[in-house]
């Protein structure tokens, strides 16, 4: 189950834009406008748009990991790439890669979390790569050292990074191996948070199971808010909470061989695996934070996309089946948690882009 936070620090440009528009100079960091009143971008429908989607081709993006390259691993259909998220009562602004890089000039953006958040991180790199191609002379670079991956846009003096900390707090999942029982420590987040300080943009995500998941989640979120309150200035930074990315595994919810989103006739009653209690806990804890936290609601939109998971079309790293085993029982090997790229995580980044640059008018310092 995916959760994410993003912290974004601002250049002084936002205040100047606000003044030019005759608005209060207390405009949120990075904001260049305001969302229409009553616009909930998390509610809407998926619209097939062959002309405008996908944003990029799988083979064009050099940053996609083999476990997310569904076409390269034999997926026979590509329609899952061509759906666009349309909010119910408003429209999303077009993602502007050059504009985003300009706003990140001289800044550091850091994603912290698990493999699902790494998928969103990779999606953002692909969107920037396609929308604002780098020049020659090594203007961009990418490297991974231990738990940290770093993308450098040298022309903008900007970095976009991913740090592996699947539960945010110190846990037995911090290494490469996945334990049967996941354990978190209730101590302060010193081990990981030392990597976060100085980041201008910070995306956080974690996966918690066992230990009464909702209460474990509450524990970690309390640690997160305490860290934010001690380290983030809301007048120069932004914080976002990205809601759960659902899994479609389990009885009646298998993703294998699905090729279209949940239809409009079934959408109202369809629910994926997302725990509503977890969403409630997040609202309670983050709502009480002294550092304002905006919500990027990707849960509902993602629940409708059981067709867009990697299924069996990925690099099989653990318990790799033989071709005969895969052919005999493909459902048991289908990954119904992670997403193909291009795909659903691109829409998550569209929502993050919207929330970052066009926050609701009631989201103010």
CSV table of C-alpha atoms in Angstrom, one decimal:
chain,number,residue,atom,x,y,z
A,1,UNK,CA,0.0,0.0,0.0
A,2,UNK,CA,1.5,3.3,-1.1
A,3,UNK,CA,1.7,6.6,0.7
A,4,UNK,CA,3.7,9.5,-0.3
A,5,UNK,CA,4.6,13.0,0.9
A,6,UNK,CA,6.2,15.8,-1.1
A,7,UNK,CA,7.9,18.8,0.3
A,8,UNK,CA,8.7,21.7,-2.1
A,9,UNK,CA,10.6,24.8,-1.3
A,10,UNK,CA,10.1,27.9,-3.4
A,11,UNK,CA,12.1,30.5,-5.2
A,12,UNK,CA,10.9,34.0,-4.5
A,13,UNK,CA,9.1,33.9,-7.9
A,14,UNK,CA,5.7,33.0,-6.4
A,15,UNK,CA,5.4,36.1,-4.3
A,16,UNK,CA,6.3,38.2,-7.4
A,17,UNK,CA,3.6,36.4,-9.4
A,18,UNK,CA,1.1,36.9,-6.7
A,19,UNK,CA,1.8,40.6,-6.5
A,20,UNK,CA,1.5,40.9,-10.3
A,21,UNK,CA,-1.9,39.3,-10.1
A,22,UNK,CA,-3.1,41.6,-7.3
A,23,UNK,CA,-3.2,38.7,-4.8
A,24,UNK,CA,-1.8,38.3,-1.3
A,25,UNK,CA,1.9,37.8,-1.3
A,26,UNK,CA,1.2,34.9,1.0
A,27,UNK,CA,0.6,32.7,-2.0
A,28,UNK,CA,1.9,29.2,-1.4
A,29,UNK,CA,5.4,28.4,-2.4
A,30,UNK,CA,5.6,27.4,-6.1
A,31,UNK,CA,2.0,28.4,-6.8
A,32,UNK,CA,1.4,30.3,-10.0
A,33,UNK,CA,-2.4,30.3,-9.8
A,34,UNK,CA,-5.3,28.8,-7.9
A,35,UNK,CA,-7.5,25.8,-8.7
A,36,UNK,CA,-11.2,26.5,-9.4
A,37,UNK,CA,-13.4,26.3,-6.4
A,38,UNK,CA,-15.1,22.9,-5.9
A,39,UNK,CA,-12.5,21.1,-8.1
A,40,UNK,CA,-11.6,17.6,-6.7
A,41,UNK,CA,-9.1,16.2,-9.1
A,42,UNK,CA,-9.2,12.9,-7.4
A,43,UNK,CA,-12.8,12.2,-8.7
A,44,UNK,CA,-13.5,11.8,-12.3
A,45,UNK,CA,-13.1,9.2,-15.1
A,46,UNK,CA,-10.6,7.7,-17.5
A,47,UNK,CA,-11.0,8.9,-21.0
A,48,UNK,CA,-9.4,7.0,-24.0
A,49,UNK,CA,-7.2,9.6,-25.7
A,50,UNK,CA,-5.1,8.0,-28.4
A,51,UNK,CA,-4.0,11.4,-29.7
A,52,UNK,CA,-2.6,12.7,-26.4
A,53,UNK,CA,-1.5,9.6,-24.6
A,54,UNK,CA,1.0,8.2,-23.8
A,55,UNK,CA,3.2,11.1,-22.9
A,56,UNK,CA,6.3,9.2,-24.0
A,57,UNK,CA,7.2,5.8,-25.4
A,58,UNK,CA,8.6,3.0,-23.2
A,59,UNK,CA,11.7,2.6,-25.3
A,60,UNK,CA,12.3,6.4,-25.4
A,61,UNK,CA,12.8,6.7,-21.6
A,62,UNK,CA,16.2,5.4,-20.4
A,63,UNK,CA,15.2,5.4,-16.7
A,64,UNK,CA,12.5,2.7,-16.6
A,65,UNK,CA,13.5,-0.4,-14.6
A,66,UNK,CA,13.1,-3.8,-16.4
A,67,UNK,CA,10.3,-4.7,-13.9
A,68,UNK,CA,8.1,-1.9,-15.4
A,69,UNK,CA,8.8,-2.3,-19.1
A,70,UNK,CA,5.7,-4.3,-20.0
A,71,UNK,CA,6.0,-3.9,-23.8
A,72,UNK,CA,9.6,-5.2,-23.7
A,73,UNK,CA,8.5,-8.2,-21.8
A,74,UNK,CA,5.8,-9.2,-24.3
A,75,UNK,CA,2.6,-7.5,-23.3
A,76,UNK,CA,0.5,-7.9,-26.4
A,77,UNK,CA,-1.8,-4.8,-25.9
A,78,UNK,CA,-0.9,-1.1,-25.5
A,79,UNK,CA,-4.3,0.4,-24.9
A,80,UNK,CA,-3.5,0.7,-21.1
A,81,UNK,CA,-1.1,3.6,-22.1
A,82,UNK,CA,-3.7,5.7,-23.8
A,83,UNK,CA,-6.1,6.6,-21.0
A,84,UNK,CA,-6.2,10.1,-19.7
A,85,UNK,CA,-7.6,11.1,-16.3
A,86,UNK,CA,-10.4,13.6,-16.6
A,87,UNK,CA,-11.5,15.2,-13.3
A,88,UNK,CA,-15.2,15.5,-12.9
A,89,UNK,CA,-15.6,19.3,-12.5
A,90,UNK,CA,-12.5,20.8,-14.0
A,91,UNK,CA,-9.6,20.1,-16.3
A,92,UNK,CA,-6.0,19.5,-15.5
A,93,UNK,CA,-3.4,21.9,-17.0
A,94,UNK,CA,-1.0,20.3,-19.4
A,95,UNK,CA,2.2,19.0,-17.9
A,96,UNK,CA,5.0,21.5,-18.8
A,97,UNK,CA,8.4,19.8,-18.4
A,98,UNK,CA,10.4,22.9,-19.1
A,99,UNK,CA,8.4,25.0,-16.8
A,100,UNK,CA,8.8,22.5,-14.0
A,101,UNK,CA,12.5,22.4,-14.5
A,102,UNK,CA,12.7,26.2,-14.3
A,103,UNK,CA,10.8,26.1,-11.0
A,104,UNK,CA,13.3,23.5,-9.8
A,105,UNK,CA,16.3,25.5,-10.8
A,106,UNK,CA,18.9,25.4,-8.1
A,107,UNK,CA,16.7,23.0,-6.1
A,108,UNK,CA,16.8,19.4,-4.9
A,109,UNK,CA,13.7,17.2,-5.2
A,110,UNK,CA,13.8,14.0,-3.2
A,111,UNK,CA,11.5,11.0,-3.3
A,112,UNK,CA,11.7,8.7,-0.2
A,113,UNK,CA,9.8,5.4,-0.1
A,114,UNK,CA,9.2,2.0,-1.6
A,115,UNK,CA,9.1,0.5,-5.1
A,116,UNK,CA,5.7,2.1,-5.8
A,117,UNK,CA,7.0,5.6,-5.2
A,118,UNK,CA,10.1,4.7,-7.2
A,119,UNK,CA,7.7,4.1,-10.1
A,120,UNK,CA,6.3,7.6,-9.7
A,121,UNK,CA,9.8,9.0,-9.5
A,122,UNK,CA,10.7,7.1,-12.7
A,123,UNK,CA,7.6,8.4,-14.3
A,124,UNK,CA,8.5,12.0,-13.5
A,125,UNK,CA,12.0,11.5,-15.0
A,126,UNK,CA,10.4,10.1,-18.2
A,127,UNK,CA,8.0,13.1,-18.4
A,128,UNK,CA,10.8,15.5,-18.0
A,129,UNK,CA,13.1,13.6,-20.4
A,130,UNK,CA,10.4,13.6,-23.1
A,131,UNK,CA,9.0,17.1,-22.5
A,132,UNK,CA,12.4,18.9,-22.1
A,133,UNK,CA,15.1,16.9,-23.9
A,134,UNK,CA,18.6,17.6,-22.6
A,135,UNK,CA,21.3,19.1,-24.7
A,136,UNK,CA,24.7,17.6,-25.4
A,137,UNK,CA,27.8,17.9,-23.4
A,138,UNK,CA,26.5,15.8,-20.5
A,139,UNK,CA,23.8,18.2,-19.5
A,140,UNK,CA,22.0,15.3,-17.7
A,141,UNK,CA,23.2,12.4,-15.6
A,142,UNK,CA,21.8,9.6,-13.6
A,143,UNK,CA,23.5,7.4,-11.0
A,144,UNK,CA,22.6,5.0,-8.2
A,145,UNK,CA,24.7,4.6,-5.1
A,146,UNK,CA,23.4,2.2,-2.5
A,147,UNK,CA,19.9,3.4,-1.5
A,148,UNK,CA,20.1,6.7,-3.4
A,149,UNK,CA,19.4,7.4,-7.0
A,150,UNK,CA,20.2,10.8,-8.4
A,151,UNK,CA,19.1,12.5,-11.6
A,152,UNK,CA,20.9,15.8,-12.4
A,153,UNK,CA,19.6,18.4,-14.8
A,154,UNK,CA,22.9,20.4,-15.0
A,155,UNK,CA,21.5,23.2,-17.1
A,156,UNK,CA,19.1,23.9,-14.3
A,157,UNK,CA,21.4,23.1,-11.4
A,158,UNK,CA,18.7,20.8,-10.2
A,159,UNK,CA,18.6,17.3,-8.9
A,160,UNK,CA,15.7,14.8,-8.6
A,161,UNK,CA,16.5,11.9,-6.3
A,162,UNK,CA,15.0,8.7,-4.9
A,163,UNK,CA,16.0,7.3,-1.5
A,164,UNK,CA,14.9,3.8,-0.6
A,165,UNK,CA,13.2,3.8,2.8
A,166,UNK,CA,10.0,1.7,2.3
A,167,UNK,CA,8.5,2.5,5.8
A,168,UNK,CA,10.1,6.0,6.3
A,169,UNK,CA,11.0,5.0,9.8
A,170,UNK,CA,13.9,2.5,10.4
A,171,UNK,CA,12.7,-1.0,9.6
A,172,UNK,CA,13.8,-4.5,8.7
A,173,UNK,CA,12.8,-3.8,5.1
A,174,UNK,CA,15.5,-1.2,4.5
A,175,UNK,CA,17.7,-3.8,2.8
A,176,UNK,CA,17.3,-5.5,-0.5
A,177,UNK,CA,15.7,-8.6,1.0
A,178,UNK,CA,11.9,-8.6,1.7
A,179,UNK,CA,11.3,-10.2,5.2
A,180,UNK,CA,8.2,-12.3,5.9
A,181,UNK,CA,7.2,-10.0,8.8
A,182,UNK,CA,7.9,-6.3,8.4
A,183,UNK,CA,8.9,-4.5,11.6
A,184,UNK,CA,9.3,-0.7,12.2
A,185,UNK,CA,11.1,1.0,15.1
A,186,UNK,CA,9.2,3.6,17.2
A,187,UNK,CA,12.3,5.6,17.6
A,188,UNK,CA,12.9,9.0,15.9
A,189,UNK,CA,13.6,8.8,12.2
A,190,UNK,CA,17.3,9.7,12.5
A,191,UNK,CA,18.6,6.9,10.2
A,192,UNK,CA,16.8,8.1,7.1
A,193,UNK,CA,16.0,11.7,7.8
A,194,UNK,CA,19.6,12.8,7.7
A,195,UNK,CA,19.4,12.2,3.9
A,196,UNK,CA,16.3,14.4,3.6
A,197,UNK,CA,17.6,17.7,5.1
A,198,UNK,CA,18.3,20.3,2.6
A,199,UNK,CA,15.9,18.9,0.1
A,200,UNK,CA,13.6,21.4,-1.6
A,201,UNK,CA,11.2,18.8,-2.8
A,202,UNK,CA,10.6,15.7,-0.7
A,203,UNK,CA,8.3,12.8,-1.7
A,204,UNK,CA,7.8,10.1,0.9
A,205,UNK,CA,6.1,6.7,0.7
A,206,UNK,CA,5.9,3.6,2.8
A,207,UNK,CA,4.3,0.2,3.0
A,208,UNK,CA,3.2,-1.2,6.3
A,209,UNK,CA,1.7,-4.6,7.0
A,210,UNK,CA,0.9,-6.6,10.2
A,211,UNK,CA,1.1,-5.0,13.6
A,212,UNK,CA,-2.5,-3.7,13.2
A,213,UNK,CA,-1.6,-1.8,10.0
A,214,UNK,CA,-3.6,1.3,10.7
A,215,UNK,CA,-2.0,1.9,14.1
A,216,UNK,CA,1.5,1.2,12.7
A,217,UNK,CA,0.7,3.7,10.0
A,218,UNK,CA,-0.4,6.2,12.6
A,219,UNK,CA,2.9,5.7,14.5
A,220,UNK,CA,5.0,6.4,11.4
A,221,UNK,CA,2.9,9.4,10.4
A,222,UNK,CA,3.3,10.9,13.8
A,223,UNK,CA,7.0,10.5,13.4
A,224,UNK,CA,6.8,12.2,9.9
A,225,UNK,CA,4.8,15.1,11.2
A,226,UNK,CA,7.2,15.6,14.1
A,227,UNK,CA,10.1,15.7,11.7
A,228,UNK,CA,8.3,18.1,9.4
A,229,UNK,CA,7.4,20.4,12.3
A,230,UNK,CA,11.1,20.5,13.3
A,231,UNK,CA,12.7,20.8,9.9
A,232,UNK,CA,10.3,22.4,7.4
A,233,UNK,CA,9.4,26.1,7.1
A,234,UNK,CA,5.9,26.3,5.5
A,235,UNK,CA,6.6,29.7,4.2
A,236,UNK,CA,9.4,28.4,2.0
A,237,UNK,CA,8.3,24.7,1.5
A,238,UNK,CA,5.3,22.6,0.5
A,239,UNK,CA,4.2,19.3,1.8
A,240,UNK,CA,1.9,16.8,0.0
A,241,UNK,CA,0.4,13.5,1.0
A,242,UNK,CA,-0.1,11.1,-1.9
A,243,UNK,CA,-2.8,8.6,-1.0
A,244,UNK,CA,-2.8,4.8,-1.4
A,245,UNK,CA,-1.9,3.0,-4.6
A,246,UNK,CA,-4.3,0.0,-4.6
A,247,UNK,CA,-3.4,-3.6,-5.3
A,248,UNK,CA,-5.8,-5.6,-7.4
A,249,UNK,CA,-4.7,-9.0,-6.2
A,250,UNK,CA,-7.0,-11.4,-4.3
A,251,UNK,CA,-10.3,-13.1,-4.9
A,252,UNK,CA,-12.3,-11.4,-7.6
A,253,UNK,CA,-9.7,-8.7,-8.1
A,254,UNK,CA,-7.0,-10.3,-10.2
A,255,UNK,CA,-5.4,-8.1,-12.8
A,256,UNK,CA,-4.2,-10.8,-15.1
A,257,UNK,CA,-5.5,-10.5,-18.7
A,258,UNK,CA,-7.4,-7.2,-17.9
A,259,UNK,CA,-7.1,-4.8,-20.8
A,260,UNK,CA,-9.5,-2.0,-20.0
A,261,UNK,CA,-10.3,0.1,-16.9
A,262,UNK,CA,-13.3,-0.6,-14.8
A,263,UNK,CA,-16.3,0.5,-16.9
A,264,UNK,CA,-18.6,3.5,-16.0
A,265,UNK,CA,-21.5,1.1,-15.2
A,266,UNK,CA,-19.4,-0.6,-12.5
A,267,UNK,CA,-17.3,2.3,-11.3
A,268,UNK,CA,-19.7,3.6,-8.7
A,269,UNK,CA,-19.8,0.3,-6.8
A,270,UNK,CA,-16.3,-0.9,-7.5
A,271,UNK,CA,-13.7,-0.8,-4.7
A,272,UNK,CA,-10.2,-2.1,-4.8
A,273,UNK,CA,-8.1,-3.3,-1.9
A,274,UNK,CA,-7.5,0.1,-0.3
A,275,UNK,CA,-8.2,0.3,3.4
A,276,UNK,CA,-10.5,3.2,4.1
A,277,UNK,CA,-9.3,3.1,7.7
A,278,UNK,CA,-5.8,3.9,6.5
A,279,UNK,CA,-7.1,6.9,4.6
A,280,UNK,CA,-8.9,8.1,7.7
A,281,UNK,CA,-5.8,7.7,9.9
A,282,UNK,CA,-3.8,9.8,7.4
A,283,UNK,CA,-6.4,12.5,7.5
A,284,UNK,CA,-6.5,12.6,11.3
A,285,UNK,CA,-2.7,12.7,11.8
A,286,UNK,CA,-1.7,15.0,8.9
A,287,UNK,CA,-4.6,17.3,9.5
A,288,UNK,CA,-3.2,18.1,12.9
A,289,UNK,CA,0.2,18.9,11.6
A,290,UNK,CA,1.5,22.4,12.2
A,291,UNK,CA,3.1,22.2,8.8
A,292,UNK,CA,0.2,22.3,6.2
A,293,UNK,CA,-0.1,19.1,4.2
A,294,UNK,CA,-1.9,19.1,0.9
A,295,UNK,CA,-3.5,15.8,-0.3
A,296,UNK,CA,-2.9,14.3,-3.8
A,297,UNK,CA,-5.7,11.8,-4.1
A,298,UNK,CA,-4.6,9.0,-6.4
A,299,UNK,CA,-6.5,6.2,-4.7
A,300,UNK,CA,-9.9,6.3,-6.5
A,301,UNK,CA,-8.4,6.9,-10.0
A,302,UNK,CA,-6.0,4.0,-9.5
A,303,UNK,CA,-8.7,1.6,-8.2
A,304,UNK,CA,-10.3,1.8,-11.6
A,305,UNK,CA,-7.1,0.7,-13.5
A,306,UNK,CA,-6.8,-3.0,-12.8
A,307,UNK,CA,-5.7,-3.2,-16.5
A,308,UNK,CA,-2.5,-1.2,-16.1
A,309,UNK,CA,-0.5,-3.4,-13.7
A,310,UNK,CA,2.7,-5.2,-14.9
A,311,UNK,CA,0.9,-8.5,-14.6
A,312,UNK,CA,3.4,-11.2,-15.9
A,313,UNK,CA,5.0,-8.7,-18.4
A,314,UNK,CA,8.0,-7.8,-16.3
A,315,UNK,CA,11.4,-9.0,-15.2
A,316,UNK,CA,10.8,-11.8,-12.8
A,317,UNK,CA,13.4,-11.3,-10.0
A,318,UNK,CA,12.2,-13.5,-7.2
A,319,UNK,CA,11.2,-17.2,-7.7
A,320,UNK,CA,11.5,-16.8,-11.4
A,321,UNK,CA,9.1,-19.3,-13.1
A,322,UNK,CA,10.0,-21.4,-16.0
A,323,UNK,CA,8.2,-20.7,-19.3
A,324,UNK,CA,6.1,-23.9,-18.7
A,325,UNK,CA,5.1,-22.8,-15.2
A,326,UNK,CA,4.2,-19.3,-16.4
A,327,UNK,CA,2.1,-20.7,-19.3
A,328,UNK,CA,0.3,-23.2,-17.0
A,329,UNK,CA,-0.7,-20.8,-14.2
A,330,UNK,CA,0.0,-17.2,-15.2
A,331,UNK,CA,-2.4,-15.7,-12.6
A,332,UNK,CA,-0.3,-16.9,-9.7
A,333,UNK,CA,2.7,-15.0,-11.1
A,334,UNK,CA,0.9,-11.8,-12.0
A,335,UNK,CA,2.1,-8.6,-10.2
A,336,UNK,CA,-1.1,-6.7,-9.5
A,337,UNK,CA,0.6,-4.1,-7.4
A,338,UNK,CA,3.1,-2.3,-9.6
A,339,UNK,CA,2.3,-0.3,-12.7
A,340,UNK,CA,3.6,-0.4,-16.3
A,341,UNK,CA,5.3,2.7,-17.6
A,342,UNK,CA,4.1,4.7,-19.3
A,343,UNK,CA,0.8,4.4,-17.4
A,344,UNK,CA,-1.0,5.3,-14.2
A,345,UNK,CA,1.9,6.9,-12.4
A,346,UNK,CA,2.1,9.5,-15.1
A,347,UNK,CA,-1.4,10.6,-14.1
A,348,UNK,CA,-0.2,10.8,-10.5
A,349,UNK,CA,2.4,13.2,-11.5
A,350,UNK,CA,-0.1,15.3,-13.4
A,351,UNK,CA,-2.1,15.6,-10.1
A,352,UNK,CA,1.1,16.5,-8.2
A,353,UNK,CA,1.9,19.1,-10.8
A,354,UNK,CA,-1.6,20.6,-10.5
A,355,UNK,CA,-1.4,20.7,-6.7
A,356,UNK,CA,2.0,22.2,-6.7
A,357,UNK,CA,1.4,25.0,-9.1
A,358,UNK,CA,-2.4,25.5,-8.8
A,359,UNK,CA,-3.4,24.8,-5.2
A,360,UNK,CA,-6.9,25.4,-3.9
A,361,UNK,CA,-7.5,28.9,-2.6
A,362,UNK,CA,-8.1,27.6,0.9
A,363,UNK,CA,-4.6,26.1,1.0
A,364,UNK,CA,-2.8,29.2,2.2
A,365,UNK,CA,-0.2,30.0,4.8
